[in-house]
PDB file of C-alpha atoms in Angstrom:
ATOM      1  CA  GLY A 227     143.388  62.600  77.235  1.00 69.00           C
ATOM      2  CA  SER A 228     145.665  62.195  80.223  1.00 84.00           C
ATOM      3  CA  ARG A 229     149.460  62.281  79.990  1.00 88.00           C
ATOM      4  CA  ILE A 230     152.065  60.740  82.290  1.00 88.00           C
ATOM      5  CA  ASP A 231     155.766  61.646  82.071  1.00 90.00           C
ATOM      6  CA  VAL A 232     157.860  59.278  84.150  1.00 88.00           C
ATOM      7  CA  ALA A 233     161.382  57.825  84.272  1.00 86.00           C
ATOM      8  CA  GLY A 234     159.954  54.303  84.518  1.00 85.00           C
ATOM      9  CA  LEU A 235     156.568  52.711  85.011  1.00 85.00           C
ATOM     10  CA  VAL A 236     155.154  49.264  85.806  1.00 84.00           C
ATOM     11  CA  ALA A 237     151.344  49.020  85.769  1.00 81.00           C
ATOM     12  CA  SER A 238     149.836  45.615  86.479  1.00 82.00           C
ATOM     13  CA  THR A 239     146.777  43.752  87.700  1.00 80.00           C
ATOM     14  CA  LEU A 240     149.046  40.984  89.001  1.00 76.00           C
ATOM     15  CA  ASN A 241     150.611  40.771  92.441  1.00 69.00           C
ATOM     16  CA  VAL A 242     154.063  40.479  93.970  1.00 66.00           C
ATOM     17  CA  ALA A 243     154.325  37.765  96.626  1.00 61.00           C
ATOM     18  CA  ASP A 244     155.986  38.747  99.911  1.00 58.00           C
ATOM     19  CA  THR A 245     158.689  36.127  99.402  1.00 67.00           C
ATOM     20  CA  ASP A 246     159.527  37.448  95.935  1.00 56.00           C
ATOM     21  CA  TRP A 247     159.566  41.038  97.199  1.00 57.00           C
ATOM     22  CA  GLN A 248     161.903  40.137 100.036  1.00 50.00           C
ATOM     23  CA  ALA A 249     164.187  38.217  97.662  1.00 57.00           C
ATOM     24  CA  GLY A 250     164.283  41.094  95.185  1.00 61.00           C
ATOM     25  CA  ASN A 251     162.542  39.112  92.436  1.00 64.00           C
ATOM     26  CA  ASN A 252     160.503  41.122  89.946  1.00 64.00           C
ATOM     27  CA  ARG A 253     157.926  38.353  89.569  1.00 62.00           C
ATOM     28  CA  LEU A 254     154.276  39.262  89.067  1.00 65.00           C
ATOM     29  CA  SER A 255     151.734  36.493  89.594  1.00 65.00           C
ATOM     30  CA  ASN A 256     147.997  35.950  89.611  1.00 73.00           C
ATOM     31  CA  SER A 257     147.402  34.883  93.200  1.00 64.00           C
ATOM     32  CA  LEU A 258     144.057  36.616  93.822  1.00 58.00           C
ATOM     33  CA  ALA A 259     140.918  35.214  92.234  1.00 51.00           C
ATOM     34  CA  CYS A 260     139.335  38.679  92.263  1.00 50.00           C
ATOM     35  CA  CYS A 261     141.794  39.966  89.680  1.00 50.00           C
ATOM     36  CA  ASN A 262     141.652  37.169  87.125  1.00 58.00           C
ATOM     37  CA  GLN A 263     139.553  39.099  84.617  1.00 76.00           C
ATOM     38  CA  ALA A 264     140.917  42.589  85.211  1.00 83.00           C
ATOM     39  CA  ALA A 265     142.475  44.290  82.170  1.00 91.00           C
ATOM     40  CA  VAL A 266     145.252  46.834  81.881  1.00 90.00           C
ATOM     41  CA  VAL A 267     144.094  49.575  79.488  1.00 95.00           C
ATOM     42  CA  ASN A 268     145.980  52.678  78.344  1.00 96.00           C
ATOM     43  CA  GLU A 269     143.987  55.371  76.591  1.00 96.00           C
ATOM     44  CA  GLY A 270     146.326  58.267  77.391  1.00 95.00           C
ATOM     45  CA  ASP A 271     149.936  59.255  76.676  1.00 96.00           C
ATOM     46  CA  LEU A 272     152.759  57.517  78.550  1.00 96.00           C
ATOM     47  CA  ARG A 273     156.241  58.973  78.045  1.00 96.00           C
ATOM     48  CA  THR A 274     159.717  58.517  79.457  1.00 94.00           C
ATOM     49  CA  PRO A 275     162.980  60.387  78.958  1.00 94.00           C
ATOM     50  CA  LEU A 276     165.858  58.733  77.083  1.00 93.00           C
ATOM     51  CA  GLY A 277     166.438  55.169  78.272  1.00 90.00           C
ATOM     52  CA  GLY A 278     163.219  54.828  80.253  1.00 91.00           C
ATOM     53  CA  ARG A 279     161.071  51.724  80.577  1.00 89.00           C
ATOM     54  CA  ILE A 280     157.317  51.203  80.546  1.00 92.00           C
ATOM     55  CA  ALA A 281     155.733  47.838  81.377  1.00 88.00           C
ATOM     56  CA  LEU A 282     152.009  47.081  81.202  1.00 92.00           C
ATOM     57  CA  VAL A 283     151.430  43.612  82.630  1.00 88.00           C
ATOM     58  CA  GLY A 284     148.090  41.828  82.992  1.00 86.00           C
ATOM     59  CA  GLY A 285     146.526  38.444  83.617  1.00 86.00           C
ATOM     60  CA  SER A 286     143.777  36.729  81.631  1.00 87.00           C
ATOM     61  CA  GLY A 287     141.981  40.073  81.273  1.00 89.00           C
ATOM     62  CA  GLY A 288     144.778  41.156  78.952  1.00 92.00           C
ATOM     63  CA  VAL A 289     146.594  44.371  78.107  1.00 95.00           C
ATOM     64  CA  PHE A 290     145.156  46.940  75.683  1.00 98.00           C
ATOM     65  CA  ASN A 291     146.967  50.008  74.399  1.00 98.00           C
ATOM     66  CA  ARG A 292     144.588  52.442  72.735  1.00 97.00           C
ATOM     67  CA  GLY A 293     146.679  55.537  73.415  1.00 97.00           C
ATOM     68  CA  SER A 294     150.360  56.261  72.918  1.00 97.00           C
ATOM     69  CA  ILE A 295     153.502  54.972  74.624  1.00 97.00           C
ATOM     70  CA  ASP A 296     156.893  56.577  73.934  1.00 97.00           C
ATOM     71  CA  ALA A 297     160.164  55.394  75.497  1.00 95.00           C
ATOM     72  CA  PRO A 298     163.039  56.758  73.342  1.00 95.00           C
ATOM     73  CA  GLY A 299     166.172  54.664  73.623  1.00 93.00           C
ATOM     74  CA  GLY A 300     164.397  52.505  76.190  1.00 92.00           C
ATOM     75  CA  GLN A 301     161.996  49.599  76.363  1.00 91.00           C
ATOM     76  CA  VAL A 302     158.255  48.977  76.271  1.00 94.00           C
ATOM     77  CA  LEU A 303     156.934  45.674  77.612  1.00 91.00           C
ATOM     78  CA  LEU A 304     153.346  44.496  77.115  1.00 95.00           C
ATOM     79  CA  ALA A 305     152.586  41.102  78.633  1.00 89.00           C
ATOM     80  CA  ALA A 306     149.706  38.951  79.842  1.00 89.00           C
ATOM     81  CA  GLY A 307     150.260  35.784  81.853  1.00 85.00           C
ATOM     82  CA  ASN A 308     149.483  33.932  85.044  1.00 82.00           C
ATOM     83  CA  SER A 309     153.022  34.836  86.033  1.00 76.00           C
ATOM     84  CA  VAL A 310     155.450  37.291  84.470  1.00 75.00           C
ATOM     85  CA  ASP A 311     159.123  37.767  85.296  1.00 78.00           C
ATOM     86  CA  LEU A 312     160.873  41.066  84.623  1.00 73.00           C
ATOM     87  CA  ILE A 313     164.534  40.072  84.853  1.00 67.00           C
ATOM     88  CA  ASP A 314     167.106  42.839  85.150  1.00 71.00           C
ATOM     89  CA  THR A 315     170.448  41.359  84.074  1.00 60.00           C
ATOM     90  CA  GLY A 316     172.258  44.685  84.092  1.00 62.00           C
ATOM     91  CA  ALA A 317     172.041  44.821  80.301  1.00 59.00           C
ATOM     92  CA  PRO A 318     170.294  47.783  78.664  1.00 62.00           C
ATOM     93  CA  ASN A 319     167.052  45.837  78.272  1.00 67.00           C
ATOM     94  CA  ILE A 320     165.015  43.882  80.809  1.00 68.00           C
ATOM     95  CA  THR A 321     164.445  40.232  79.911  1.00 72.00           C
ATOM     96  CA  LEU A 322     160.733  39.433  79.742  1.00 73.00           C
ATOM     97  CA  ARG A 323     159.751  35.872  80.641  1.00 77.00           C
ATOM     98  CA  VAL A 324     156.128  34.699  80.525  1.00 79.00           C
ATOM     99  CA  PRO A 325     156.083  30.997  81.491  1.00 77.00           C
ATOM    100  CA  ALA A 326     152.274  30.730  81.409  1.00 76.00           C
ATOM    101  CA  PRO A 327     150.842  33.162  78.829  1.00 86.00           C
ATOM    102  CA  VAL A 328     147.116  33.925  78.982  1.00 88.00           C
ATOM    103  CA  GLY A 329     144.782  36.544  77.574  1.00 90.00           C
ATOM    104  CA  THR A 330     145.448  39.065  74.837  1.00 96.00           C
ATOM    105  CA  VAL A 331     147.930  41.859  74.284  1.00 96.00           C
ATOM    106  CA  GLU A 332     146.412  44.283  71.790  1.00 98.00           C
ATOM    107  CA  ASN A 333     147.811  47.480  70.345  1.00 98.00           C
ATOM    108  CA  SER A 334     145.444  49.715  68.432  1.00 98.00           C
ATOM    109  CA  GLY A 335     147.349  52.879  69.302  1.00 98.00           C
ATOM    110  CA  SER A 336     151.009  53.852  69.064  1.00 98.00           C
ATOM    111  CA  VAL A 337     154.031  52.231  70.741  1.00 98.00           C
ATOM    112  CA  VAL A 338     157.443  53.803  70.066  1.00 97.00           C
ATOM    113  CA  ALA A 339     160.845  52.886  71.484  1.00 95.00           C
ATOM    114  CA  SER A 340     163.251  54.628  69.116  1.00 93.00           C
ATOM    115  CA  SER A 341     166.602  52.755  69.033  1.00 92.00           C
ATOM    116  CA  GLY A 342     165.160  50.593  71.813  1.00 93.00           C
ATOM    117  CA  ARG A 343     163.069  47.471  72.170  1.00 93.00           C
ATOM    118  CA  ILE A 344     159.381  46.562  72.219  1.00 96.00           C
ATOM    119  CA  ASP A 345     158.259  43.227  73.679  1.00 94.00           C
ATOM    120  CA  ALA A 346     154.719  41.855  73.505  1.00 95.00           C
ATOM    121  CA  GLN A 347     153.910  38.410  74.892  1.00 92.00           C
ATOM    122  CA  ALA A 348     150.592  36.705  75.685  1.00 94.00           C
ATOM    123  CA  ALA A 349     148.413  33.818  74.524  1.00 95.00           C
ATOM    124  CA  ILE A 350     147.248  36.104  71.702  1.00 97.00           C
ATOM    125  CA  VAL A 351     149.114  39.155  70.410  1.00 97.00           C
ATOM    126  CA  ASN A 352     147.051  41.466  68.195  1.00 98.00           C
ATOM    127  CA  GLN A 353     148.946  44.334  66.549  1.00 98.00           C
ATOM    128  CA  GLN A 354     146.487  46.633  64.799  1.00 98.00           C
ATOM    129  CA  GLY A 355     148.216  49.961  65.305  1.00 97.00           C
ATOM    130  CA  TYR A 356     151.673  51.519  65.048  1.00 98.00           C
ATOM    131  CA  MET A 357     154.845  50.043  66.575  1.00 97.00           C
ATOM    132  CA  SER A 358     158.263  51.547  65.935  1.00 96.00           C
ATOM    133  CA  ALA A 359     161.794  50.857  67.128  1.00 94.00           C
ATOM    134  CA  ASP A 360     163.317  52.993  64.374  1.00 91.00           C
ATOM    135  CA  ALA A 361     166.728  54.525  65.016  1.00 89.00           C
ATOM    136  CA  LEU A 362     166.824  57.657  67.134  1.00 84.00           C
ATOM    137  CA  GLY A 363     168.856  60.047  65.018  1.00 76.00           C
ATOM    138  CA  THR A 364     171.779  58.400  63.233  1.00 74.00           C
ATOM    139  CA  GLY A 365     172.448  54.764  64.024  1.00 77.00           C
ATOM    140  CA  ASN A 366     170.857  51.351  63.910  1.00 84.00           C
ATOM    141  CA  GLY A 367     167.268  50.301  64.287  1.00 86.00           C
ATOM    142  CA  GLY A 368     166.053  48.620  67.458  1.00 90.00           C
ATOM    143  CA  GLU A 369     164.084  45.440  67.987  1.00 94.00           C
ATOM    144  CA  ILE A 370     160.427  44.416  68.155  1.00 96.00           C
ATOM    145  CA  VAL A 371     159.434  40.976  69.463  1.00 95.00           C
ATOM    146  CA  LEU A 372     155.827  39.781  69.186  1.00 97.00           C
ATOM    147  CA  ARG A 373     155.446  36.311  70.697  1.00 95.00           C
ATOM    148  CA  ALA A 374     152.281  34.315  71.498  1.00 96.00           C
ATOM    149  CA  SER A 375     151.590  30.837  72.796  1.00 95.00           C
ATOM    150  CA  GLN A 376     148.576  30.681  70.472  1.00 96.00           C
ATOM    151  CA  ARG A 377     148.239  33.295  67.730  1.00 97.00           C
ATOM    152  CA  VAL A 378     149.925  36.486  66.535  1.00 97.00           C
ATOM    153  CA  LEU A 379     147.949  38.771  64.232  1.00 97.00           C
ATOM    154  CA  LEU A 380     149.252  41.839  62.415  1.00 97.00           C
ATOM    155  CA  GLY A 381     146.317  43.716  60.930  1.00 96.00           C
ATOM    156  CA  ALA A 382     146.056  44.948  57.360  1.00 96.00           C
ATOM    157  CA  ASN A 383     146.558  48.584  58.382  1.00 96.00           C
ATOM    158  CA  SER A 384     149.211  47.956  61.021  1.00 97.00           C
ATOM    159  CA  VAL A 385     152.719  49.440  60.782  1.00 96.00           C
ATOM    160  CA  THR A 386     155.623  47.666  62.479  1.00 95.00           C
ATOM    161  CA  THR A 387     159.093  49.139  61.892  1.00 93.00           C
ATOM    162  CA  ALA A 388     162.681  48.849  63.137  1.00 92.00           C
ATOM    163  CA  GLU A 389     164.557  50.897  60.563  1.00 87.00           C
ATOM    164  CA  ALA A 390     167.876  52.695  60.541  1.00 82.00           C
ATOM    165  CA  TYR A 391     167.567  56.454  60.574  1.00 73.00           C
ATOM    166  CA  ARG A 392     166.168  57.745  57.286  1.00 65.00           C
ATOM    167  CA  ASP A 393     165.790  61.473  56.840  1.00 64.00           C
ATOM    168  CA  GLY A 394     163.592  61.209  53.752  1.00 57.00           C
ATOM    169  CA  ASP A 395     165.534  63.886  51.834  1.00 49.00           C
ATOM    170  CA  GLY A 396     167.068  61.603  49.255  1.00 47.00           C
ATOM    171  CA  GLY A 397     169.741  59.919  51.298  1.00 48.00           C
ATOM    172  CA  SER A 398     172.031  61.372  53.938  1.00 49.00           C
ATOM    173  CA  SER A 399     171.951  58.668  56.576  1.00 63.00           C
ATOM    174  CA  SER A 400     173.561  55.319  57.310  1.00 64.00           C
ATOM    175  CA  GLY A 401     173.059  52.494  59.788  1.00 71.00           C
ATOM    176  CA  ASN A 402     171.762  48.963  59.981  1.00 76.00           C
ATOM    177  CA  GLY A 403     168.137  48.002  60.119  1.00 78.00           C
ATOM    178  CA  GLY A 404     166.900  46.394  63.310  1.00 86.00           C
ATOM    179  CA  ARG A 405     164.859  43.252  63.858  1.00 91.00           C
ATOM    180  CA  VAL A 406     161.147  42.439  63.878  1.00 93.00           C
ATOM    181  CA  ILE A 407     160.399  38.985  65.316  1.00 94.00           C
ATOM    182  CA  VAL A 408     156.865  37.557  64.974  1.00 95.00           C
ATOM    183  CA  HIS A 409     156.218  34.115  66.465  1.00 95.00           C
ATOM    184  CA  GLY A 410     152.961  32.333  67.256  1.00 95.00           C
ATOM    185  CA  ASP A 411     153.097  28.762  68.527  1.00 95.00           C
ATOM    186  CA  ALA A 412     149.822  27.911  66.735  1.00 96.00           C
ATOM    187  CA  SER A 413     149.746  30.521  63.965  1.00 96.00           C
ATOM    188  CA  ALA A 414     151.047  33.897  62.827  1.00 95.00           C
ATOM    189  CA  VAL A 415     149.018  36.019  60.408  1.00 95.00           C
ATOM    190  CA  VAL A 416     151.161  38.856  59.071  1.00 95.00           C
ATOM    191  CA  ARG A 417     149.583  41.676  57.119  1.00 94.00           C
ATOM    192  CA  GLY A 418     150.151  45.400  57.073  1.00 94.00           C
ATOM    193  CA  TYR A 419     153.545  47.069  56.742  1.00 93.00           C
ATOM    194  CA  LEU A 420     156.816  45.723  58.184  1.00 90.00           C
ATOM    195  CA  TYR A 421     160.105  47.557  57.654  1.00 82.00           C
ATOM    196  CA  ALA A 422     163.650  46.944  58.878  1.00 80.00           C
ATOM    197  CA  ARG A 423     165.557  48.848  56.206  1.00 73.00           C
ATOM    198  CA  GLY A 424     169.117  50.067  56.489  1.00 67.00           C
ATOM    199  CA  GLY A 425     170.223  53.656  55.987  1.00 57.00           C
ATOM    200  CA  GLU A 426     169.915  55.454  52.678  1.00 55.00           C
ATOM    201  CA  LEU A 427     173.678  55.959  52.289  1.00 55.00           C
ATOM    202  CA  GLY A 428     174.821  52.678  53.775  1.00 52.00           C
ATOM    203  CA  GLY A 429     174.077  49.916  56.214  1.00 52.00           C
ATOM    204  CA  ASN A 430     172.616  46.442  56.108  1.00 52.00           C
ATOM    205  CA  GLY A 431     168.948  45.727  56.076  1.00 49.00           C
ATOM    206  CA  GLY A 432     167.529  44.189  59.195  1.00 50.00           C
ATOM    207  CA  SER A 433     165.449  41.064  59.603  1.00 49.00           C
TER     208      SER A 433
END
């Protein structure tokens, strides 16, 4: 499949209004009726260097990751809404705000942001694949936030992790586990494997 190496990427079926562009607002909105049902689909490999950001943003057609996304020490944002704000506060991570979630965000592939953050927001969030914000080398785990205005589903074979670094050789690492947040306004069905463990030699478990 195809591969894209980039410092940062925003791919969207939504639009930026002239007034928002001129004001420097990173607001994506669904202002064209032609694009209501268009989906954002990744079936390739998207990669950034350390600290990069990748955002896939759609409308009611949703966002579907069937390939791989890797942003070490950075951030991956998957969102579907009638409007989506990507707010850069100067902090390491962009704040994702979806005031009117629609459609589905689905991951059946791999999303990795080692020591970083993964955000997924839509009306329905369906995690069937692999998501990891495990620590990059020694240190603490990152954060994964799955939030839906209707339903969040973690499939039986899904893996969702935000662990401290663990070398797997019997214990030579330390650090705190990260956080995995799963919230559905109507329901949240959690199956599969969730880990936010601390290091093998020391460190608190995450949440």
